[in-house]
Amino acid sequence: MAGIDDKIKEVTGDVKRDPELGKSMAKWAALGAVVAIPVPFVGPIFGALGGAAYAYMKNKKA
């Protein structure tokens, strides 16, 4: 589990260093949640996670 903890700390540090990344992740998470609303219960949760992950990966490539 140390790998997951390290990745969480890395993402948290990246968001703290770059506030625009946090804003972008929030926007994409909201969009992902809205798109996934038709799937009951877990759809918006996984949609939000997917949206935030997309924004994070997009930022890391740039």
PDB file of C-alpha atoms in Angstrom:
ATOM      1  CA  MET A   1       0.000   0.000   0.000  1.00  0.00           C
ATOM      2  CA  ALA A   2       2.974   2.303   0.223  1.00  0.00           C
ATOM      3  CA  GLY A   3       2.740   2.924  -3.521  1.00  0.00           C
ATOM      4  CA  ILE A   4      -0.804   4.261  -3.269  1.00  0.00           C
ATOM      5  CA  ASP A   5       0.086   6.463  -0.295  1.00  0.00           C
ATOM      6  CA  ASP A   6       3.073   7.874  -2.178  1.00  0.00           C
ATOM      7  CA  LYS A   7       0.930   8.645  -5.243  1.00  0.00           C
ATOM      8  CA  ILE A   8      -1.709  10.378  -3.095  1.00  0.00           C
ATOM      9  CA  LYS A   9       0.997  12.528  -1.483  1.00  0.00           C
ATOM     10  CA  GLU A  10       2.430  13.336  -4.932  1.00  0.00           C
ATOM     11  CA  VAL A  11      -0.959  14.435  -6.288  1.00  0.00           C
ATOM     12  CA  THR A  12      -1.683  16.477  -3.157  1.00  0.00           C
ATOM     13  CA  GLY A  13       1.704  18.184  -3.439  1.00  0.00           C
ATOM     14  CA  ASP A  14       1.143  18.941  -7.123  1.00  0.00           C
ATOM     15  CA  VAL A  15      -2.235  20.525  -6.389  1.00  0.00           C
ATOM     16  CA  LYS A  16      -0.757  22.635  -3.571  1.00  0.00           C
ATOM     17  CA  ARG A  17       2.063  23.866  -5.821  1.00  0.00           C
ATOM     18  CA  ASP A  18      -0.250  24.660  -8.756  1.00  0.00           C
ATOM     19  CA  PRO A  19      -3.660  26.061  -7.745  1.00  0.00           C
ATOM     20  CA  GLU A  20      -4.760  26.085 -11.394  1.00  0.00           C
ATOM     21  CA  LEU A  21      -4.427  22.290 -11.416  1.00  0.00           C
ATOM     22  CA  GLY A  22      -6.866  22.054  -8.512  1.00  0.00           C
ATOM     23  CA  LYS A  23      -9.349  24.297 -10.299  1.00  0.00           C
ATOM     24  CA  SER A  24      -9.056  22.257 -13.480  1.00  0.00           C
ATOM     25  CA  MET A  25      -9.502  18.993 -11.581  1.00  0.00           C
ATOM     26  CA  ALA A  26     -12.620  20.371  -9.886  1.00  0.00           C
ATOM     27  CA  LYS A  27     -14.142  21.475 -13.194  1.00  0.00           C
ATOM     28  CA  TRP A  28     -13.484  18.146 -14.924  1.00  0.00           C
ATOM     29  CA  ALA A  29     -14.700  16.220 -11.859  1.00  0.00           C
ATOM     30  CA  ALA A  30     -17.981  18.146 -11.937  1.00  0.00           C
ATOM     31  CA  LEU A  31     -18.378  17.488 -15.653  1.00  0.00           C
ATOM     32  CA  GLY A  32     -17.638  13.785 -15.172  1.00  0.00           C
ATOM     33  CA  ALA A  33     -20.198  13.559 -12.379  1.00  0.00           C
ATOM     34  CA  VAL A  34     -22.870  15.264 -14.478  1.00  0.00           C
ATOM     35  CA  VAL A  35     -22.231  13.000 -17.464  1.00  0.00           C
ATOM     36  CA  ALA A  36     -22.446   9.891 -15.261  1.00  0.00           C
ATOM     37  CA  ILE A  37     -25.714  10.845 -13.487  1.00  0.00           C
ATOM     38  CA  PRO A  38     -27.811   8.232 -15.367  1.00  0.00           C
ATOM     39  CA  VAL A  39     -25.905   5.426 -13.611  1.00  0.00           C
ATOM     40  CA  PRO A  40     -27.471   5.079 -10.154  1.00  0.00           C
ATOM     41  CA  PHE A  41     -25.427   5.642  -6.979  1.00  0.00           C
ATOM     42  CA  VAL A  42     -21.843   5.039  -8.137  1.00  0.00           C
ATOM     43  CA  GLY A  43     -22.020   6.741 -11.546  1.00  0.00           C
ATOM     44  CA  PRO A  44     -21.364  10.289 -10.343  1.00  0.00           C
ATOM     45  CA  ILE A  45     -18.611   9.122  -7.992  1.00  0.00           C
ATOM     46  CA  PHE A  46     -16.683   7.302 -10.705  1.00  0.00           C
ATOM     47  CA  GLY A  47     -17.451  10.087 -13.172  1.00  0.00           C
ATOM     48  CA  ALA A  48     -15.945  12.644 -10.807  1.00  0.00           C
ATOM     49  CA  LEU A  49     -12.886  10.477 -10.192  1.00  0.00           C
ATOM     50  CA  GLY A  50     -12.428   9.983 -13.918  1.00  0.00           C
ATOM     51  CA  GLY A  51     -12.784  13.703 -14.625  1.00  0.00           C
ATOM     52  CA  ALA A  52     -10.250  14.659 -11.964  1.00  0.00           C
ATOM     53  CA  ALA A  53      -7.841  11.981 -13.191  1.00  0.00           C
ATOM     54  CA  TYR A  54      -8.191  13.275 -16.751  1.00  0.00           C
ATOM     55  CA  ALA A  55      -7.361  16.829 -15.670  1.00  0.00           C
ATOM     56  CA  TYR A  56      -4.368  15.630 -13.643  1.00  0.00           C
ATOM     57  CA  MET A  57      -2.971  13.543 -16.477  1.00  0.00           C
ATOM     58  CA  LYS A  58      -3.560  16.365 -18.981  1.00  0.00           C
ATOM     59  CA  ASN A  59      -1.590  18.714 -16.715  1.00  0.00           C
ATOM     60  CA  LYS A  60       1.281  16.251 -16.238  1.00  0.00           C
ATOM     61  CA  LYS A  61       1.733  15.875 -20.019  1.00  0.00           C
ATOM     62  CA  ALA A  62       1.909  19.629 -20.583  1.00  0.00           C
TER      63      ALA A  62
END
